[in-house]
């Protein structure tokens, strides 16, 4: 197995075992590069309903959480923080809120 493929397989296994999801997005264009499959599946959405852009996520985000997330993104883009990090509630397909 090629080294990169082996690394990817190990990462997939670690994420699966931890119950976490990994996603990458371009904060300048808003495009979701990859990821969010597990999150959206856990929230009751099917594959066709996954997010293609950060705005898709913002549309499902609890309104009270948006300002803090927007500030975290702005701070990261302005190099005030080394990495972007935020926690927020998102609406499941059922209408319930989940962290």
Short mmCIF file of C-alpha atoms in Angstrom, two decimals:
data_model
loop_
_atom_site.label_atom_id
_atom_site.label_comp_id
_atom_site.label_asym_id
_atom_site.label_seq_id
_atom_site.Cartn_x
_atom_site.Cartn_y
_atom_site.Cartn_z
CA UNK A 1 0.00 0.00 0.00
CA UNK A 2 1.33 3.41 -0.95
CA UNK A 3 2.39 5.61 1.99
CA UNK A 4 -0.25 8.29 1.32
CA UNK A 5 -3.00 5.68 1.00
CA UNK A 6 -1.88 4.06 4.24
CA UNK A 7 -1.91 7.44 6.02
CA UNK A 8 -5.43 8.14 4.69
CA UNK A 9 -6.65 4.71 5.81
CA UNK A 10 -5.25 5.27 9.31
CA UNK A 11 -6.90 8.67 9.49
CA UNK A 12 -10.24 7.22 8.34
CA UNK A 13 -10.00 4.49 11.01
CA UNK A 14 -9.12 6.99 13.74
CA UNK A 15 -12.04 9.23 12.81
CA UNK A 16 -14.43 6.28 12.61
CA UNK A 17 -13.37 4.93 16.00
CA UNK A 18 -13.55 8.35 17.66
CA UNK A 19 -16.97 9.18 16.23
CA UNK A 20 -15.60 12.44 14.85
CA UNK A 21 -15.69 13.98 11.41
CA UNK A 22 -13.01 15.94 9.61
CA UNK A 23 -13.74 18.63 7.11
CA UNK A 24 -11.79 21.18 5.19
CA UNK A 25 -13.08 24.38 3.75
CA UNK A 26 -11.66 27.40 1.99
CA UNK A 27 -12.43 30.30 4.34
CA UNK A 28 -11.85 32.81 1.54
CA UNK A 29 -14.23 31.30 -1.04
CA UNK A 30 -16.52 29.50 1.38
CA UNK A 31 -16.22 26.22 -0.51
CA UNK A 32 -16.28 22.98 1.49
CA UNK A 33 -13.37 20.97 0.06
CA UNK A 34 -14.23 17.67 1.71
CA UNK A 35 -15.81 16.21 4.79
CA UNK A 36 -18.98 16.63 6.84
CA UNK A 37 -20.36 13.30 5.61
CA UNK A 38 -20.62 11.82 9.10
CA UNK A 39 -21.97 14.99 10.69
CA UNK A 40 -24.73 15.37 8.13
CA UNK A 41 -25.54 11.66 8.26
CA UNK A 42 -25.74 11.76 12.08
CA UNK A 43 -28.08 14.77 11.79
CA UNK A 44 -30.44 12.80 9.54
CA UNK A 45 -29.50 14.28 6.17
CA UNK A 46 -28.71 12.11 3.16
CA UNK A 47 -25.59 12.52 0.99
CA UNK A 48 -27.33 14.85 -1.48
CA UNK A 49 -28.09 17.27 1.37
CA UNK A 50 -24.48 17.75 2.48
CA UNK A 51 -22.92 21.22 2.54
CA UNK A 52 -21.04 22.46 -0.50
CA UNK A 53 -20.35 25.88 0.99
CA UNK A 54 -19.86 27.35 4.44
CA UNK A 55 -23.07 29.37 3.87
CA UNK A 56 -24.94 26.04 3.77
CA UNK A 57 -23.68 25.39 7.29
CA UNK A 58 -24.51 28.92 8.44
CA UNK A 59 -28.09 28.40 7.23
CA UNK A 60 -28.40 25.46 9.66
CA UNK A 61 -26.52 27.14 12.52
CA UNK A 62 -28.31 28.38 15.63
CA UNK A 63 -28.68 32.18 15.31
CA UNK A 64 -27.21 32.78 18.77
CA UNK A 65 -23.99 31.01 17.76
CA UNK A 66 -23.36 32.79 14.45
CA UNK A 67 -21.62 35.92 15.82
CA UNK A 68 -19.00 33.91 17.74
CA UNK A 69 -18.31 31.67 14.73
CA UNK A 70 -18.04 34.67 12.39
CA UNK A 71 -15.62 36.31 14.85
CA UNK A 72 -13.51 33.12 15.08
CA UNK A 73 -13.27 33.02 11.29
CA UNK A 74 -12.40 36.73 11.08
CA UNK A 75 -9.72 36.37 13.77
CA UNK A 76 -8.15 33.45 11.94
CA UNK A 77 -8.17 35.22 8.58
CA UNK A 78 -6.58 38.28 10.22
CA UNK A 79 -3.84 36.01 11.69
CA UNK A 80 -4.97 36.77 15.25
CA UNK A 81 -5.30 33.04 15.88
CA UNK A 82 -3.14 30.20 14.63
CA UNK A 83 -6.12 28.06 13.68
CA UNK A 84 -9.86 28.39 13.34
CA UNK A 85 -11.86 26.70 16.07
CA UNK A 86 -15.47 27.05 17.12
CA UNK A 87 -18.32 25.11 18.63
CA UNK A 88 -21.90 25.73 17.61
CA UNK A 89 -25.34 24.22 17.44
CA UNK A 90 -26.66 22.99 14.12
CA UNK A 91 -30.22 22.06 13.19
CA UNK A 92 -30.83 18.38 12.52
CA UNK A 93 -33.24 17.36 9.77
CA UNK A 94 -35.78 16.65 12.53
CA UNK A 95 -35.55 20.30 13.63
CA UNK A 96 -33.73 19.53 16.88
CA UNK A 97 -30.54 21.42 17.79
CA UNK A 98 -27.28 19.50 18.22
CA UNK A 99 -23.81 20.66 19.29
#
